[in-house]
């Protein structure tokens, strides 16, 4: 039920902006939660309008590769990815986090 924990954190964060009824979130594609899971989890806590934008990943690797990560498998609570060039574990530059980009 890790998505509930993530949802609670987002709701708590969004409430700092005051009395809101709409939230826009960026969800990195390397996060171990899907758009539907996140949306569903937030909806169990609040009845806000939820707008989730999935952000494409960007990684950098020791082999000099820079670009989109190779997602091997993604499911409930996990996301496994590597460098598409050398298959090592790269550094995540973008697409590994969840953040609020707007509230109304
Ligand atoms: Zn590499």
JSON list of C-alpha atoms and ligand atoms in Angstrom, two decimals:
[
{"chain": "A", "resi": 1, "resn": "UNK", "atom": "CA", "xyz": [0.00, 0.00, 0.00]},
{"chain": "A", "resi": 2, "resn": "UNK", "atom": "CA", "xyz": [2.92, 2.33, -0.59]},
{"chain": "A", "resi": 3, "resn": "UNK", "atom": "CA", "xyz": [0.81, 4.42, -2.98]},
{"chain": "A", "resi": 4, "resn": "UNK", "atom": "CA", "xyz": [-1.31, 5.57, -0.03]},
{"chain": "A", "resi": 5, "resn": "UNK", "atom": "CA", "xyz": [1.80, 6.84, 1.73]},
{"chain": "A", "resi": 6, "resn": "UNK", "atom": "CA", "xyz": [2.84, 8.72, -1.41]},
{"chain": "A", "resi": 7, "resn": "UNK", "atom": "CA", "xyz": [-0.69, 10.10, -1.85]},
{"chain": "A", "resi": 8, "resn": "UNK", "atom": "CA", "xyz": [-0.84, 11.26, 1.77]},
{"chain": "A", "resi": 9, "resn": "UNK", "atom": "CA", "xyz": [2.46, 13.06, 1.35]},
{"chain": "A", "resi": 10, "resn": "UNK", "atom": "CA", "xyz": [1.19, 14.86, -1.77]},
{"chain": "A", "resi": 11, "resn": "UNK", "atom": "CA", "xyz": [-2.10, 15.81, -0.12]},
{"chain": "A", "resi": 12, "resn": "UNK", "atom": "CA", "xyz": [-0.25, 17.14, 2.93]},
{"chain": "A", "resi": 13, "resn": "UNK", "atom": "CA", "xyz": [2.10, 19.12, 0.71]},
{"chain": "A", "resi": 14, "resn": "UNK", "atom": "CA", "xyz": [-0.75, 20.52, -1.43]},
{"chain": "A", "resi": 15, "resn": "UNK", "atom": "CA", "xyz": [-2.73, 21.59, 1.65]},
{"chain": "A", "resi": 16, "resn": "UNK", "atom": "CA", "xyz": [0.08, 23.96, 2.57]},
{"chain": "A", "resi": 17, "resn": "UNK", "atom": "CA", "xyz": [-1.23, 26.13, -0.27]},
{"chain": "A", "resi": 18, "resn": "UNK", "atom": "CA", "xyz": [-4.53, 26.54, 1.57]},
{"chain": "A", "resi": 19, "resn": "UNK", "atom": "CA", "xyz": [-8.02, 25.45, 0.70]},
{"chain": "A", "resi": 20, "resn": "UNK", "atom": "CA", "xyz": [-7.62, 23.90, -2.74]},
{"chain": "A", "resi": 21, "resn": "UNK", "atom": "CA", "xyz": [-9.72, 21.70, -4.99]},
{"chain": "A", "resi": 22, "resn": "UNK", "atom": "CA", "xyz": [-7.37, 20.98, -7.82]},
{"chain": "A", "resi": 23, "resn": "UNK", "atom": "CA", "xyz": [-3.81, 19.70, -7.96]},
{"chain": "A", "resi": 24, "resn": "UNK", "atom": "CA", "xyz": [-1.39, 19.21, -10.85]},
{"chain": "A", "resi": 25, "resn": "UNK", "atom": "CA", "xyz": [1.37, 16.66, -10.35]},
{"chain": "A", "resi": 26, "resn": "UNK", "atom": "CA", "xyz": [4.37, 15.59, -12.36]},
{"chain": "A", "resi": 27, "resn": "UNK", "atom": "CA", "xyz": [5.08, 11.88, -12.05]},
{"chain": "A", "resi": 28, "resn": "UNK", "atom": "CA", "xyz": [8.46, 10.69, -13.24]},
{"chain": "A", "resi": 29, "resn": "UNK", "atom": "CA", "xyz": [8.25, 7.54, -15.35]},
{"chain": "A", "resi": 30, "resn": "UNK", "atom": "CA", "xyz": [10.91, 5.87, -13.18]},
{"chain": "A", "resi": 31, "resn": "UNK", "atom": "CA", "xyz": [8.77, 6.12, -10.04]},
{"chain": "A", "resi": 32, "resn": "UNK", "atom": "CA", "xyz": [7.47, 2.83, -8.76]},
{"chain": "A", "resi": 33, "resn": "UNK", "atom": "CA", "xyz": [3.87, 3.94, -8.97]},
{"chain": "A", "resi": 34, "resn": "UNK", "atom": "CA", "xyz": [1.65, 4.29, -12.02]},
{"chain": "A", "resi": 35, "resn": "UNK", "atom": "CA", "xyz": [-0.48, 7.27, -12.91]},
{"chain": "A", "resi": 36, "resn": "UNK", "atom": "CA", "xyz": [-3.69, 5.32, -12.22]},
{"chain": "A", "resi": 37, "resn": "UNK", "atom": "CA", "xyz": [-2.46, 4.05, -8.85]},
{"chain": "A", "resi": 38, "resn": "UNK", "atom": "CA", "xyz": [-1.46, 7.55, -7.78]},
{"chain": "A", "resi": 39, "resn": "UNK", "atom": "CA", "xyz": [-4.72, 9.09, -8.94]},
{"chain": "A", "resi": 40, "resn": "UNK", "atom": "CA", "xyz": [-6.77, 6.36, -7.27]},
{"chain": "A", "resi": 41, "resn": "UNK", "atom": "CA", "xyz": [-4.88, 6.70, -4.01]},
{"chain": "A", "resi": 42, "resn": "UNK", "atom": "CA", "xyz": [-5.28, 10.48, -3.84]},
{"chain": "A", "resi": 43, "resn": "UNK", "atom": "CA", "xyz": [-9.00, 10.11, -4.58]},
{"chain": "A", "resi": 44, "resn": "UNK", "atom": "CA", "xyz": [-9.42, 7.93, -1.51]},
{"chain": "A", "resi": 45, "resn": "UNK", "atom": "CA", "xyz": [-8.23, 10.86, 0.63]},
{"chain": "A", "resi": 46, "resn": "UNK", "atom": "CA", "xyz": [-9.64, 13.97, -1.07]},
{"chain": "A", "resi": 47, "resn": "UNK", "atom": "CA", "xyz": [-12.13, 14.74, -3.83]},
{"chain": "A", "resi": 48, "resn": "UNK", "atom": "CA", "xyz": [-9.91, 17.17, -5.70]},
{"chain": "A", "resi": 49, "resn": "UNK", "atom": "CA", "xyz": [-9.56, 17.32, -9.43]},
{"chain": "A", "resi": 50, "resn": "UNK", "atom": "CA", "xyz": [-6.23, 15.61, -10.12]},
{"chain": "A", "resi": 51, "resn": "UNK", "atom": "CA", "xyz": [-4.10, 16.26, -13.13]},
{"chain": "A", "resi": 52, "resn": "UNK", "atom": "CA", "xyz": [-1.08, 13.98, -13.50]},
{"chain": "A", "resi": 53, "resn": "UNK", "atom": "CA", "xyz": [1.57, 14.53, -16.12]},
{"chain": "A", "resi": 54, "resn": "UNK", "atom": "CA", "xyz": [4.03, 11.69, -16.71]},
{"chain": "A", "resi": 55, "resn": "UNK", "atom": "CA", "xyz": [7.55, 12.97, -17.19]},
{"chain": "A", "resi": 56, "resn": "UNK", "atom": "CA", "xyz": [9.95, 11.16, -19.51]},
{"chain": "A", "resi": 57, "resn": "UNK", "atom": "CA", "xyz": [13.18, 10.08, -17.88]},
{"chain": "A", "resi": 58, "resn": "UNK", "atom": "CA", "xyz": [16.68, 11.34, -18.42]},
{"chain": "A", "resi": 59, "resn": "UNK", "atom": "CA", "xyz": [19.68, 9.40, -17.20]},
{"chain": "A", "resi": 60, "resn": "UNK", "atom": "CA", "xyz": [23.41, 9.72, -17.37]},
{"chain": "A", "resi": 61, "resn": "UNK", "atom": "CA", "xyz": [25.68, 6.73, -17.36]},
{"chain": "A", "resi": 62, "resn": "UNK", "atom": "CA", "xyz": [29.37, 6.02, -16.82]},
{"chain": "A", "resi": 63, "resn": "UNK", "atom": "CA", "xyz": [29.52, 4.80, -20.45]},
{"chain": "A", "resi": 64, "resn": "UNK", "atom": "CA", "xyz": [28.75, 8.37, -21.58]},
{"chain": "A", "resi": 65, "resn": "UNK", "atom": "CA", "xyz": [25.16, 7.59, -22.52]},
{"chain": "A", "resi": 66, "resn": "UNK", "atom": "CA", "xyz": [22.73, 10.37, -21.78]},
{"chain": "A", "resi": 67, "resn": "UNK", "atom": "CA", "xyz": [19.03, 10.17, -22.52]},
{"chain": "A", "resi": 68, "resn": "UNK", "atom": "CA", "xyz": [15.94, 8.11, -21.79]},
{"chain": "A", "resi": 69, "resn": "UNK", "atom": "CA", "xyz": [16.26, 5.16, -19.42]},
{"chain": "A", "resi": 70, "resn": "UNK", "atom": "CA", "xyz": [15.58, 1.63, -20.54]},
{"chain": "A", "resi": 71, "resn": "UNK", "atom": "CA", "xyz": [12.65, 0.43, -18.40]},
{"chain": "A", "resi": 72, "resn": "UNK", "atom": "CA", "xyz": [12.93, -3.33, -18.02]},
{"chain": "A", "resi": 73, "resn": "UNK", "atom": "CA", "xyz": [9.95, -3.91, -15.81]},
{"chain": "A", "resi": 74, "resn": "UNK", "atom": "CA", "xyz": [7.50, -1.80, -13.90]},
{"chain": "A", "resi": 75, "resn": "UNK", "atom": "CA", "xyz": [4.73, -2.99, -11.68]},
{"chain": "A", "resi": 76, "resn": "UNK", "atom": "CA", "xyz": [3.10, -2.47, -8.33]},
{"chain": "A", "resi": 77, "resn": "UNK", "atom": "CA", "xyz": [5.78, -1.02, -6.09]},
{"chain": "A", "resi": 78, "resn": "UNK", "atom": "CA", "xyz": [8.77, -1.41, -8.36]},
{"chain": "A", "resi": 79, "resn": "UNK", "atom": "CA", "xyz": [10.40, 0.01, -11.43]},
{"chain": "A", "resi": 80, "resn": "UNK", "atom": "CA", "xyz": [13.52, -1.64, -12.81]},
{"chain": "A", "resi": 81, "resn": "UNK", "atom": "CA", "xyz": [15.55, 0.26, -15.35]},
{"chain": "A", "resi": 82, "resn": "UNK", "atom": "CA", "xyz": [19.07, 0.46, -16.72]},
{"chain": "A", "resi": 83, "resn": "UNK", "atom": "CA", "xyz": [21.22, 2.13, -19.32]},
{"chain": "A", "resi": 84, "resn": "UNK", "atom": "CA", "xyz": [20.09, 1.07, -22.83]},
{"chain": "A", "resi": 85, "resn": "UNK", "atom": "CA", "xyz": [23.69, 1.19, -23.99]},
{"chain": "A", "resi": 86, "resn": "UNK", "atom": "CA", "xyz": [25.67, -0.82, -21.43]},
{"chain": "A", "resi": 87, "resn": "UNK", "atom": "CA", "xyz": [22.88, -2.13, -19.12]},
{"chain": "A", "resi": 88, "resn": "UNK", "atom": "CA", "xyz": [24.49, -0.74, -15.98]},
{"chain": "A", "resi": 89, "resn": "UNK", "atom": "CA", "xyz": [22.60, 1.24, -13.39]},
{"chain": "A", "resi": 90, "resn": "UNK", "atom": "CA", "xyz": [22.72, 4.89, -14.42]},
{"chain": "A", "resi": 91, "resn": "UNK", "atom": "CA", "xyz": [22.28, 8.13, -12.48]},
{"chain": "A", "resi": 92, "resn": "UNK", "atom": "CA", "xyz": [18.80, 9.58, -12.72]},
{"chain": "A", "resi": 93, "resn": "UNK", "atom": "CA", "xyz": [18.73, 13.20, -13.83]},
{"chain": "A", "resi": 94, "resn": "UNK", "atom": "CA", "xyz": [15.01, 13.46, -14.48]},
{"chain": "A", "resi": 95, "resn": "UNK", "atom": "CA", "xyz": [11.95, 11.28, -14.15]},
{"chain": "A", "resi": 96, "resn": "UNK", "atom": "CA", "xyz": [12.64, 9.78, -10.75]},
{"chain": "A", "resi": 97, "resn": "UNK", "atom": "CA", "xyz": [10.45, 11.91, -8.55]},
{"chain": "A", "resi": 98, "resn": "UNK", "atom": "CA", "xyz": [6.93, 13.12, -7.95]},
{"chain": "A", "resi": 99, "resn": "UNK", "atom": "CA", "xyz": [6.23, 16.80, -7.46]},
{"chain": "A", "resi": 100, "resn": "UNK", "atom": "CA", "xyz": [3.37, 19.24, -7.31]},
{"chain": "A", "resi": 101, "resn": "UNK", "atom": "CA", "xyz": [3.47, 21.79, -10.10]},
{"chain": "A", "resi": 102, "resn": "UNK", "atom": "CA", "xyz": [0.25, 23.64, -9.39]},
{"chain": "A", "resi": 103, "resn": "UNK", "atom": "CA", "xyz": [-2.80, 23.94, -7.18]},
{"chain": "A", "resi": 104, "resn": "UNK", "atom": "CA", "xyz": [-6.12, 25.73, -7.53]},
{"chain": "B", "resi": 1, "resn": "LIG", "atom": "ZN1", "xyz": [25.73, 2.98, -19.89]}
]
